[in-house]
Amino acid sequence: MKVAVIYNRESTKVINLFGIPNREKYGLQSIQRILNSLKKGGHQAVAIEGDKDLIDRLEEFMPRVIKGELPGMALNLSYGIQGQARYTHVPGILEMVGLPYVGSNPLAHSLALDKVVAKMLFVQNGVPTPQFAVIPTPDSPLPDLEFPLIVKPKNEAVSFGIQVVDTKEDLKKAAQAIFNEFGQAVLVEQYIEGREINVGLLGNGSNVETFLPAELIFGDSGPNIYTLEDKKRTSGREVGVQCPADLDDKTTCDAQDIAKSAFEVLGCYDCARVDMRLDKNGNLYVLEINSLPSLGEHGSYVAAAESMGMNFTALINRLIQTASSRYFGTPEPPSLQTQKLAAKDVVFGFLTKSRDMIEKKIESWVSISSRTDDPAGIRVAAQKLDKTLKEIGMKPVADFTDHRDIWTWESPKGFRRGTLFISQLDVPRGLNSGYEYFRRTPEWLFGEGIGSSRAQLVQFEFMLRAMKSVRRFSRTRVGFACYADEGRHCDESAAILTQAAASASRVVVLKPGNVGDFMIVSRRGQQQYRLIVEGKSVKLGQSGRHTDIMKTLYMKLLEISKLNNKKARTGISAVDFKTEAFPERLPHRVQVLIQASYPTAAKGRELHAALKRIFKGDGLKWNLIAISERPPMLERKVNLQLIKTIQDIAGQWDIPLLTESSLWPSPAGMVPDPVPVACGLGPVAKDLYTSREAVSRISIVQRTLMMAQFLLNTAEE
């Protein structure tokens, strides 16, 4: 499990430093000791400062989960940064963002921190506690309590401002010091002369356990109370911990029962420490409950756990198990037992446990540049892909591979009468454009080609690895065709892709899904033309006696713009110009790149005919050349069952999967009629082919799981 250890130490990452500052801190050595213990327990753990960047860092470490996947957990050690009720700040954030955590909720922390409210609840519920009173303001009358008294701030922890006083004058001074330093009401309670007993608790409800009582040993010097200086080890004396305390059985049981009652009265969770005093007559009094007990190695909570045979590593991991049981109903997240789980659940477990590895693989792919016009880069990428797939057990298919623009692999059973997946290897960006490095945000992964190519390559790899995890790979008919001329409109790979698709029973194109959790059920076709217009070379002053090539071309382009028809789903535009002219003369030759999109082949032919009609005459020489054609993907009946099957699988895992049409072409349009095809089933991506290209992190694992389940179903047919 991923565990984030949240703490506060030197943080100033807040909007403003304002209010009462926190003075409680964990040492870095203690934090590292906790991290090491979690790692020994098999957890993946990081330490995160509990400041305003907490949510972003948590999302980066443990992104959103899918149905059935246990989220990560926080081990909250945060005392807060500033202000009131500081213990509640991080638990409140964790409650808001929906992240499970070890320890009490904000309400229990608030009650425990407000010593007056806590004592009122103790009195109401029969939990013994010393007599007390509150001095709300500096001008308030002093309480009528018998000296000696103990004075402390109403809402502070760890002995801040605590003093024992024997006279009214000392009480006034101590109270005024608290008003001056903490700006809050003063709690005054009867000082109980005697021994200080701490009882640790671990668990919840009927399963809460109490540690054996521990006693603080103060020695002969200094006050018989645990001061802030003692805790900081600056008092000049050593306060020891004896555990178990030297108590008779009855007193031990009474202390444990009282501790449980205090724990339940305040509604604490998972762990706490109840501090008591034992007077000379054997009476126990609850002083306070620490809802966030220290896990420092010198603390009584850790010492009590060790006295019961629970070393530090065991204690830290037991805390995780305790919270896990409270949230998930099991002592710990269930381990994957292949022989005991259904194959789909094992696939699920494999992929959700592999999330970090999947993202690392994507990062490694982003580091390899394979732009369309970079044959050396494409060769390196193809070799990397070939090595990866061969390691899994795929083998090259020579009939559908040219080692330049397309490569195809298949499983041991081949892909004929099985499923062919198609993806691209090249990134259609110019060689002179800037390179985009990998980076991560809580919701998105960014990097060159990450959405158009890289995420899909890793998606397919882990689909196969998931099949191997349930020993279904060898009996699965699956192929993978990867082409590297997307930037050249699949001119070279089209014929081979069509032939390979004709050999399969179904085709899935791993183009990226669209934002909004869409897959693609239809795509427009695309035609590119090169128009060459030639006229006479004339000087600027002679333009009136000859046809103005630029003006005439402009009028023709205005005419073709009228062919755009939203209802008919046709679009056409000039996308590039190149002019040729002699020095001091007007252009005499112009090349124009024209791009047209259309929903059906018939509409494509209509556009072609219209262009031929428009580009002629007017004393100029017109040459319209078709340079590439991407056929449309139609909403065919044969595709409906395949699409429904995939959507049903998505529904099983509560993965959102909607359908829509797209303007962009894809190899799905090259799949021959008898073969069903689905497209846009790669991870959800945005801003393709730009410097902001990104892929949704949650969709990577969602869609890898979805397609692995699809493969699993076909293997069991």
XYZ file of C-alpha atoms in Angstrom:
717
model
C 0.000 0.000 0.000
C 1.093 3.578 -0.620
C 1.446 5.383 2.688
C 2.057 9.124 2.972
C 3.593 10.113 6.297
C 2.311 13.648 6.868
C 4.128 15.840 9.344
C 4.952 19.465 10.120
C 8.426 20.687 10.806
C 9.762 23.885 9.257
C 6.955 24.644 6.838
C 6.265 28.226 5.813
C 4.264 27.256 2.724
C 1.083 29.042 3.684
C -0.677 32.041 2.223
C 0.129 34.081 5.323
C 1.968 33.344 8.536
C -0.824 34.311 10.872
C -2.187 33.205 14.230
C -0.728 31.046 16.968
C 2.252 29.114 15.538
C 2.751 25.412 16.093
C 5.573 24.497 18.486
C 5.312 20.709 18.276
C 7.622 19.020 15.814
C 8.865 15.605 14.859
C 12.585 15.228 14.362
C 13.809 14.186 10.937
C 15.381 11.114 12.477
C 12.007 10.038 13.854
C 10.330 10.574 10.475
C 12.982 8.470 8.756
C 12.580 5.749 11.373
C 8.858 5.617 10.637
C 9.463 5.507 6.866
C 11.948 2.658 7.270
C 9.438 0.720 9.373
C 6.726 1.131 6.744
C 9.063 -0.035 3.991
C 9.987 -3.084 6.065
C 6.258 -3.796 6.237
C 6.059 -3.885 2.444
C 4.551 -0.422 2.000
C 5.620 2.269 -0.427
C 6.092 5.295 1.794
C 7.020 8.959 1.423
C 7.109 11.846 3.890
C 5.078 14.935 2.987
C 4.936 18.265 4.755
C 1.375 19.150 5.781
C 1.218 22.582 4.164
C -0.734 24.237 1.351
C 0.895 21.963 -1.249
C -0.343 18.831 0.511
C -3.206 17.987 -1.856
C -1.055 18.298 -4.986
C 1.698 16.132 -3.506
C -0.779 13.519 -2.334
C -2.417 13.372 -5.774
C 0.966 13.000 -7.406
C 1.952 10.184 -5.039
C -1.389 8.373 -5.028
C -3.602 9.457 -7.949
C -7.320 8.705 -8.167
C -8.257 5.045 -7.932
C -10.739 2.997 -9.892
C -13.611 0.881 -8.621
C -12.367 -1.888 -6.329
C -8.863 -0.474 -5.955
C -7.837 0.379 -2.414
C -6.640 3.965 -2.156
C -3.431 4.846 -0.444
C -3.396 5.885 3.184
C -1.965 8.722 5.217
C -0.170 8.220 8.496
C -1.009 11.583 9.992
C 1.609 12.927 12.403
C 0.794 16.561 11.686
C 0.388 18.960 14.586
C -0.609 21.744 12.178
C 1.229 24.922 11.249
C -0.675 27.740 12.898
C -4.020 28.910 14.214
C -6.629 27.187 16.363
C -7.351 23.456 16.592
C -4.182 22.701 14.654
C -4.500 18.922 15.040
C -7.676 19.086 12.929
C -6.185 20.821 9.908
C -4.649 17.884 8.053
C -7.411 15.384 8.982
C -9.928 17.925 7.667
C -8.075 18.126 4.360
C -7.879 14.345 4.137
C -11.598 14.046 4.838
C -12.308 16.576 2.107
C -10.246 14.881 -0.605
C -11.340 11.378 0.389
C -8.058 9.870 1.534
C -8.075 7.316 4.387
C -5.762 8.121 7.266
C -4.533 6.757 10.555
C -5.879 8.458 13.649
C -8.836 10.384 14.961
C -11.120 12.581 12.894
C -11.291 16.376 13.224
C -14.120 16.247 15.762
C -12.292 13.938 18.177
C -9.121 16.019 17.881
C -11.118 19.189 18.598
C -12.689 17.686 21.713
C -9.363 16.362 22.964
C -7.616 19.705 22.395
C -10.321 21.669 24.195
C -9.456 20.522 27.697
C -12.518 22.136 29.248
C -14.988 20.475 26.880
C -13.160 17.174 27.274
C -13.358 17.390 31.078
C -17.054 18.291 30.920
C -17.680 15.185 28.815
C -15.628 13.101 31.246
C -17.712 14.357 34.187
C -20.975 13.700 32.337
C -19.902 10.152 31.512
C -18.434 9.167 34.855
C -14.773 9.343 33.860
C -12.848 10.552 36.946
C -11.055 13.853 36.427
C -9.773 16.518 38.866
C -12.040 19.398 39.850
C -11.563 22.329 37.518
C -12.605 25.847 36.639
C -12.018 28.270 33.766
C -10.653 31.805 33.870
C -12.039 33.217 30.605
C -10.452 36.704 30.726
C -7.693 38.474 32.655
C -10.370 40.422 34.599
C -12.350 37.338 35.628
C -12.480 36.416 39.331
C -10.240 33.630 40.530
C -11.890 30.246 41.087
C -12.646 28.967 44.570
C -10.515 25.819 44.430
C -8.186 24.424 47.069
C -4.461 24.893 46.455
C -2.189 23.551 45.056
C -3.605 24.044 41.563
C -2.289 23.313 38.123
C -2.661 25.999 35.459
C -2.567 25.454 31.698
C -3.923 26.990 28.451
C -7.408 25.786 27.597
C -6.609 24.672 24.034
C -2.940 23.703 23.934
C -1.128 20.389 24.094
C 2.206 18.931 25.257
C 2.498 20.900 28.494
C 2.558 24.359 26.921
C 2.226 26.982 29.670
C 1.716 24.431 32.440
C 2.514 25.473 36.016
C 1.754 24.328 39.560
C 0.766 27.213 41.873
C 0.287 27.377 45.623
C -1.073 30.900 46.172
C -3.547 33.330 44.625
C -0.709 35.615 43.656
C 1.070 32.812 41.812
C -2.245 31.862 40.155
C -2.734 35.434 38.913
C 0.795 35.552 37.491
C 0.498 32.137 35.830
C -2.880 32.994 34.309
C -1.637 36.342 33.027
C 1.379 34.651 31.424
C -0.978 32.338 29.530
C -3.182 35.234 28.409
C -0.100 37.087 27.208
C 1.508 34.172 25.380
C -1.426 32.188 24.078
C -4.306 34.652 24.021
C -6.804 32.125 25.292
C -8.757 31.116 28.380
C -6.992 29.459 31.302
C -7.876 26.054 32.698
C -7.323 25.693 36.441
C -7.659 22.264 37.998
C -6.961 20.564 41.280
C -3.384 19.375 41.435
C -3.292 15.657 42.244
C -0.198 14.804 44.202
C 0.952 11.348 43.214
C 2.221 9.239 40.326
C 1.708 9.975 36.613
C 0.327 7.032 34.652
C -0.078 6.860 30.865
C -2.204 4.255 29.110
C -1.882 3.786 25.357
C -4.733 2.509 23.190
C -4.734 0.840 19.800
C -7.792 -0.227 17.823
C -11.434 0.686 17.423
C -14.796 -0.203 18.882
C -14.979 -3.570 20.556
C -11.502 -4.368 19.241
C -9.733 -1.499 20.976
C -6.785 -2.729 23.014
C -5.094 -1.019 25.942
C -1.379 -1.237 26.545
C -0.082 -1.974 30.008
C 0.112 1.267 32.005
C 3.393 3.152 31.831
C 4.660 5.395 34.627
C 6.706 8.540 34.229
C 9.615 8.586 36.682
C 10.533 12.184 37.574
C 13.408 11.594 39.967
C 14.241 13.788 42.934
C 14.747 17.177 41.271
C 12.183 19.490 39.713
C 8.390 19.441 39.817
C 6.487 16.179 39.843
C 4.896 16.977 36.489
C 6.006 16.477 32.896
C 6.984 19.918 31.602
C 7.635 21.170 28.106
C 11.319 21.409 28.998
C 11.274 17.732 29.969
C 9.799 16.817 26.612
C 12.393 18.921 24.800
C 15.115 17.477 27.052
C 16.225 20.949 28.136
C 15.135 20.749 31.797
C 18.425 19.338 33.037
C 16.810 16.152 34.282
C 15.966 12.817 32.700
C 12.323 11.749 32.978
C 12.215 7.999 32.616
C 9.420 5.663 31.536
C 8.738 2.463 33.423
C 6.517 0.007 31.635
C 4.716 -1.840 32.884
C 4.158 0.460 35.836
C 4.533 -1.060 39.271
C 0.788 -1.377 39.954
C -1.349 -4.102 41.437
C -3.695 -5.987 39.135
C -6.792 -4.065 40.186
C -5.227 -0.667 39.621
C -3.882 -1.855 36.269
C -7.354 -2.995 35.190
C -8.951 0.201 36.508
C -6.473 2.340 34.557
C -7.133 0.393 31.358
C -10.913 0.584 31.801
C -10.817 4.320 32.481
C -8.608 4.846 29.422
C -11.088 2.957 27.240
C -13.952 5.044 28.582
C -12.125 8.302 27.854
C -11.264 7.056 24.340
C -14.913 6.214 23.653
C -16.346 9.381 25.200
C -14.360 11.600 22.828
C -14.862 9.306 19.826
C -11.200 8.708 19.096
C -9.999 6.347 16.371
C -7.075 3.961 15.980
C -4.732 5.241 18.686
C -4.474 7.595 21.640
C -2.753 8.004 24.981
C -4.637 8.809 28.179
C -2.664 10.671 30.857
C -3.736 10.090 34.463
C -2.641 10.791 38.017
C -2.756 8.154 40.756
C -3.100 9.624 44.247
C -1.873 8.122 47.514
C -5.275 6.501 48.095
C -5.164 4.615 44.807
C -7.637 6.875 43.010
C -7.089 7.531 39.303
C -7.890 10.849 37.622
C -7.790 11.548 33.881
C -5.815 14.699 33.145
C -6.230 14.656 29.359
C -6.290 12.422 26.328
C -3.680 12.833 23.615
C -5.479 12.024 20.363
C -2.190 12.214 18.463
C 0.240 10.254 20.646
C 3.914 10.787 19.971
C 5.694 8.038 18.052
C 9.067 9.339 19.165
C 11.393 6.656 20.427
C 11.482 8.118 23.967
C 7.727 8.445 24.344
C 5.601 6.374 26.715
C 3.325 5.163 23.894
C 6.208 3.481 22.051
C 7.689 2.187 25.303
C 4.362 0.614 26.302
C 4.026 -1.104 22.911
C 7.548 -2.505 23.218
C 6.818 -3.839 26.704
C 3.988 -5.848 25.164
C 6.285 -7.419 22.582
C 5.548 -4.989 19.752
C 8.754 -3.457 18.437
C 8.725 -0.118 16.644
C 8.376 -1.602 13.147
C 5.529 -3.820 14.271
C 3.782 -0.889 15.975
C 3.941 1.376 12.908
C 2.608 -1.331 10.611
C -0.056 -2.288 13.153
C -1.321 1.291 13.013
C -1.752 0.974 9.244
C -3.553 -2.349 9.668
C -5.817 -0.882 12.338
C -6.907 2.020 10.137
C -7.232 -0.299 7.147
C -9.581 -2.512 9.120
C -11.693 0.509 10.067
C -11.982 1.719 6.475
C -12.037 -1.498 4.502
C -13.278 -4.116 6.956
C -10.184 -6.302 6.826
C -7.112 -6.389 9.052
C -5.088 -5.243 6.074
C -5.619 -4.776 2.356
C -6.196 -8.237 0.880
C -3.149 -9.776 -0.729
C -3.519 -11.159 -4.191
C -3.760 -14.935 -4.250
C -4.001 -16.010 -7.870
C -5.392 -19.412 -7.061
C -8.178 -17.947 -4.916
C -9.335 -15.073 -7.123
C -11.126 -14.934 -10.454
C -8.834 -14.198 -13.383
C -10.329 -10.736 -13.931
C -9.654 -9.831 -10.285
C -6.045 -10.961 -10.584
C -5.677 -8.835 -13.724
C -7.181 -5.933 -11.794
C -4.776 -6.453 -8.897
C -1.773 -6.756 -11.196
C -2.530 -3.527 -13.034
C -3.443 -1.438 -10.007
C -0.244 -2.549 -8.285
C 1.702 -1.650 -11.437
C 0.588 1.980 -11.665
C 3.988 3.398 -10.732
C 5.786 1.073 -13.115
C 3.389 2.006 -15.931
C 4.124 5.696 -15.443
C 7.873 5.050 -15.273
C 7.669 3.140 -18.555
C 5.789 6.021 -20.154
C 8.465 8.408 -18.908
C 11.173 6.236 -20.469
C 9.299 6.246 -23.793
C 8.952 10.037 -23.744
C 12.745 10.273 -23.492
C 13.029 8.634 -26.935
C 12.370 11.006 -29.819
C 10.846 9.470 -32.949
C 9.436 12.270 -35.017
C 8.038 11.420 -38.431
C 11.012 12.823 -40.349
C 13.618 11.279 -38.052
C 14.344 7.777 -39.412
C 17.162 7.215 -36.908
C 14.870 8.013 -33.973
C 12.118 5.809 -35.368
C 14.598 2.951 -35.754
C 15.664 3.278 -32.100
C 12.019 3.350 -30.960
C 11.171 0.323 -33.100
C 14.087 -1.627 -31.629
C 12.951 -0.762 -28.097
C 9.397 -1.885 -28.861
C 10.609 -5.064 -30.542
C 12.755 -5.948 -27.520
C 9.887 -5.323 -25.086
C 7.340 -7.392 -26.995
C 9.756 -10.252 -27.590
C 10.522 -10.404 -23.857
C 6.810 -10.880 -23.229
C 6.544 -13.600 -25.861
C 5.335 -11.843 -29.008
C 6.976 -12.701 -32.318
C 7.414 -10.595 -35.487
C 5.095 -11.153 -38.441
C 7.224 -10.801 -41.573
C 4.243 -10.549 -43.951
C 3.064 -7.352 -42.282
C 6.405 -5.711 -41.501
C 8.618 -3.561 -43.723
C 11.053 -2.392 -40.960
C 10.648 1.204 -42.087
C 7.043 2.339 -41.786
C 5.293 -0.570 -40.100
C 6.057 -3.464 -37.759
C 3.698 -6.228 -36.652
C 3.954 -8.815 -33.872
C 1.670 -11.631 -32.759
C 1.217 -13.976 -29.797
C 2.230 -17.660 -30.019
C -1.264 -18.498 -31.317
C -1.112 -15.696 -33.884
C -3.727 -13.022 -34.415
C -5.642 -14.505 -37.344
C -9.202 -15.047 -36.137
C -8.199 -12.978 -33.102
C -7.727 -9.310 -32.174
C -5.371 -6.917 -33.921
C -4.400 -3.769 -32.035
C -3.036 -0.821 -34.013
C -1.002 2.107 -32.704
C 1.540 4.598 -33.996
C 5.245 4.989 -33.312
C 5.990 8.369 -34.835
C 5.248 11.823 -33.437
C 4.135 14.221 -36.211
C 6.165 17.244 -35.157
C 8.818 19.077 -37.131
C 12.455 18.347 -36.376
C 13.085 22.008 -35.543
C 10.332 22.360 -32.964
C 11.271 22.241 -29.286
C 11.397 18.957 -27.401
C 8.854 18.516 -24.589
C 10.182 16.677 -21.528
C 8.178 14.424 -19.246
C 6.458 16.045 -16.296
C 3.671 15.074 -13.954
C 0.752 16.860 -12.310
C -1.884 15.287 -10.069
C -4.247 14.633 -13.009
C -2.047 14.600 -16.121
C 1.236 13.339 -17.514
C 2.894 15.656 -20.019
C 5.586 15.021 -22.614
C 6.328 14.726 -26.298
C 4.051 12.225 -28.005
C 2.686 11.020 -24.687
C -0.951 11.062 -25.773
C -0.556 10.299 -29.454
C 1.873 7.400 -29.059
C 3.774 6.724 -25.832
C 0.935 5.943 -23.424
C -0.588 3.490 -25.915
C 2.661 1.572 -26.340
C 2.862 1.068 -22.590
C -0.870 0.341 -22.417
C -0.461 -2.562 -24.831
C 2.635 -3.856 -23.028
C 0.803 -4.029 -19.711
C -2.282 -5.554 -21.278
C -0.041 -8.451 -22.274
C 1.714 -8.554 -18.904
C -1.680 -8.685 -17.199
C -2.602 -11.663 -19.385
C 0.627 -13.360 -18.373
C -0.198 -12.775 -14.709
C -3.175 -15.132 -15.124
C -1.412 -17.463 -17.572
C -3.778 -16.640 -20.437
C -1.278 -15.021 -22.793
C -0.211 -18.211 -24.565
C -3.798 -19.057 -25.508
C -4.764 -15.557 -26.660
C -4.926 -14.695 -30.345
C -3.600 -11.147 -30.442
C -1.486 -9.032 -32.760
C 0.014 -5.553 -32.639
C 0.663 -3.433 -35.719
C 2.664 -0.269 -35.096
C 3.119 2.216 -37.930
C 5.515 5.155 -38.151
C 4.113 7.368 -40.895
C 1.179 9.094 -39.192
C 2.879 12.371 -40.068
C 2.842 11.311 -43.732
C -0.842 10.315 -43.604
C -0.067 6.576 -43.531
C 0.920 6.728 -47.196
C 3.363 3.824 -46.916
C 1.742 1.734 -44.203
C -1.877 1.878 -45.419
C -1.777 -1.166 -47.686
C -0.101 -3.383 -45.080
C -2.443 -2.178 -42.335
C -5.442 -3.051 -44.479
C -4.064 -6.514 -45.238
C -3.263 -7.179 -41.578
C -6.725 -6.012 -40.479
C -8.343 -8.333 -43.010
C -6.636 -11.296 -41.285
C -8.135 -10.524 -37.858
C -11.598 -11.157 -36.448
C -11.686 -7.694 -34.888
C -9.510 -4.567 -34.786
C -8.964 -2.112 -31.946
C -7.169 1.129 -32.795
C -5.349 2.576 -29.793
C -5.760 6.168 -30.784
C -6.197 8.379 -27.707
C -9.629 8.786 -26.189
C -11.088 12.281 -26.222
C -11.436 14.401 -23.088
C -14.744 13.525 -21.475
C -14.010 9.773 -21.513
C -14.989 9.240 -25.142
C -14.139 6.493 -27.593
C -14.614 7.069 -31.304
C -17.309 5.326 -33.386
C -16.853 7.270 -36.616
C -14.165 9.430 -38.176
C -14.132 11.649 -41.213
C -12.011 10.839 -44.184
C -9.280 13.230 -45.220
C -7.851 14.156 -48.602
C -4.828 16.355 -49.234
C -4.147 18.092 -52.521
C -1.249 20.062 -53.886
C -2.491 22.815 -56.155
C 0.085 24.340 -58.533
C -0.935 27.584 -60.240
C 1.249 29.140 -62.944
C 0.965 32.477 -64.753
C 3.194 35.102 -66.372
C 6.071 36.801 -64.601
C 5.252 40.517 -64.541
C 6.457 43.683 -62.886
C 4.310 45.465 -60.350
C 3.300 48.184 -62.849
C 2.249 45.612 -65.480
C -0.221 43.776 -63.259
C -3.239 45.539 -64.771
C -2.593 44.114 -68.260
C -2.191 40.506 -67.089
C -4.080 38.108 -64.813
C -3.102 38.738 -61.190
C -2.292 35.229 -60.023
C -2.622 36.045 -56.298
C -5.923 37.895 -56.678
C -7.383 35.158 -58.860
C -6.218 32.444 -56.492
C -7.688 34.350 -53.556
C -11.082 34.486 -55.273
C -10.910 30.774 -56.031
C -10.110 29.992 -52.382
C -13.103 32.078 -51.308
C -15.189 29.954 -53.660
C -13.966 26.647 -52.195
C -14.687 27.947 -48.681
C -18.360 27.773 -49.646
C -17.968 23.981 -49.834
C -17.735 23.889 -46.021
C -21.006 22.477 -44.793
C -21.554 21.655 -41.142
C -24.754 19.756 -41.834
C -23.099 17.639 -44.517
C -19.997 17.326 -42.278
C -17.654 18.475 -45.023
C -14.761 20.851 -44.530
C -12.093 22.243 -46.801
C -9.325 24.826 -46.450
C -5.950 25.912 -47.733
C -3.366 25.118 -45.051
C -0.057 26.211 -46.653
C 1.249 28.526 -49.411
C 4.530 28.767 -51.259
C 5.140 31.427 -53.892
C 7.843 31.746 -56.553
C 8.859 35.079 -58.041
C 11.839 36.593 -59.819
C 13.540 39.625 -58.261
C 11.419 42.794 -58.432
C 8.526 40.834 -59.975
C 5.190 39.509 -58.760
C 4.733 35.777 -58.070
C 4.319 33.743 -61.214
C 3.935 30.346 -59.548
C 2.105 29.358 -56.353
C 1.835 26.030 -54.570
C -1.087 25.595 -52.202
C -1.669 22.691 -49.828
C -5.402 22.032 -49.523
C -6.977 19.733 -46.965
C -10.508 18.365 -47.158
C -12.503 16.244 -44.718
C -15.696 14.336 -45.449
C -17.944 11.725 -43.786
C -18.175 9.198 -46.639
C -16.219 8.229 -49.713
C -19.082 9.548 -51.889
C -18.836 12.972 -50.248
C -15.098 12.870 -50.829
C -15.641 12.291 -54.531
C -18.108 15.199 -54.641
C -15.539 17.517 -53.083
C -12.901 16.356 -55.548
C -15.175 17.046 -58.488
C -16.054 20.483 -57.107
C -12.376 21.383 -56.762
C -11.702 20.353 -60.343
C -14.523 22.624 -61.516
C -13.297 25.590 -59.510
C -9.589 25.446 -60.300
C -9.525 26.102 -64.037
C -9.566 28.932 -66.575
C -8.893 32.657 -66.064
C -5.744 32.583 -68.195
C -3.786 30.556 -65.633
C -2.468 27.030 -65.651
C -4.029 24.925 -62.837
C -2.740 21.562 -61.711
C -4.617 19.846 -58.845
C -2.795 16.764 -57.545
C -4.193 14.389 -54.908
C -1.244 13.553 -52.646
C -2.828 11.526 -49.833
C -6.133 9.998 -48.832
C -7.322 8.797 -45.410
C -10.585 6.865 -45.729
C -13.393 7.624 -43.271
C -14.383 5.278 -40.441
C -18.103 4.683 -40.840
C -20.669 3.765 -38.208
C -21.105 0.238 -39.522
C -23.510 -2.301 -38.069
C -20.669 -4.801 -37.769
C -18.961 -2.466 -35.279
C -21.909 -2.141 -32.909
C -21.478 -5.474 -31.133
C -17.762 -4.871 -30.620
C -18.444 -1.406 -29.194
C -21.191 -2.750 -26.919
C -18.881 -5.509 -25.637
C -16.222 -2.956 -24.698
C -18.755 -0.648 -23.064
C -20.137 -3.574 -21.018
C -16.632 -4.290 -19.715
C -16.183 -0.622 -18.846
C -19.469 -0.746 -16.953
C -18.303 -3.707 -14.862
C -15.486 -1.558 -13.475
C -17.460 1.720 -13.383
C -15.132 3.129 -16.037
C -16.849 5.970 -17.927
C -16.879 5.274 -21.664
C -18.958 7.419 -24.003
C -19.010 7.506 -27.806
C -18.624 10.326 -30.288
C -17.431 11.126 -33.806
C -14.128 12.771 -34.665
C -12.832 15.065 -37.385
C -9.434 13.376 -37.340
C -8.788 10.307 -39.485
C -7.180 7.122 -38.225
C -6.249 3.631 -39.455
C -9.750 2.548 -38.394
C -10.890 3.804 -41.791
C -8.576 1.282 -43.505
C -10.206 -1.748 -41.906
C -12.188 -3.635 -44.572
C -15.970 -3.939 -44.251
C -16.365 -7.493 -42.881
C -14.056 -6.804 -39.910
C -15.479 -4.933 -36.862
C -13.355 -2.057 -35.598
C -13.347 0.236 -32.543
C -11.200 3.327 -32.185
C -10.069 5.853 -29.582
C -9.448 3.258 -26.862
C -6.067 4.556 -25.811
C -5.851 6.685 -22.658
C -7.663 10.029 -22.690
C -5.409 12.758 -24.095
C -5.519 16.466 -24.844
C -3.619 19.017 -26.945
C -2.167 16.405 -29.298
C 0.960 17.347 -31.276
C 1.452 20.559 -29.278
C 3.821 21.558 -26.487
C 0.976 20.864 -24.009
C 0.262 17.285 -25.073
C -0.896 15.306 -22.042
C -2.615 12.079 -21.015
C -4.994 11.584 -18.099
C -3.341 9.516 -15.353
C -6.510 7.775 -14.178
C -7.471 6.858 -17.747
C -4.180 5.009 -18.275
C -4.982 2.337 -15.722
C -8.717 2.441 -16.519
C -8.305 1.760 -20.208
C -5.468 -0.710 -19.774
C -7.697 -2.679 -17.402
C -10.639 -2.400 -19.774
C -8.739 -3.752 -22.772
C -6.938 -6.423 -20.724
C -10.373 -7.628 -19.600
C -11.443 -7.611 -23.248
C -8.451 -9.785 -24.160
C -9.168 -12.081 -21.227
C -12.726 -12.586 -22.446
C -11.567 -13.404 -25.969
C -9.013 -15.873 -24.592
C -11.799 -17.701 -22.772
C -14.092 -17.878 -25.819
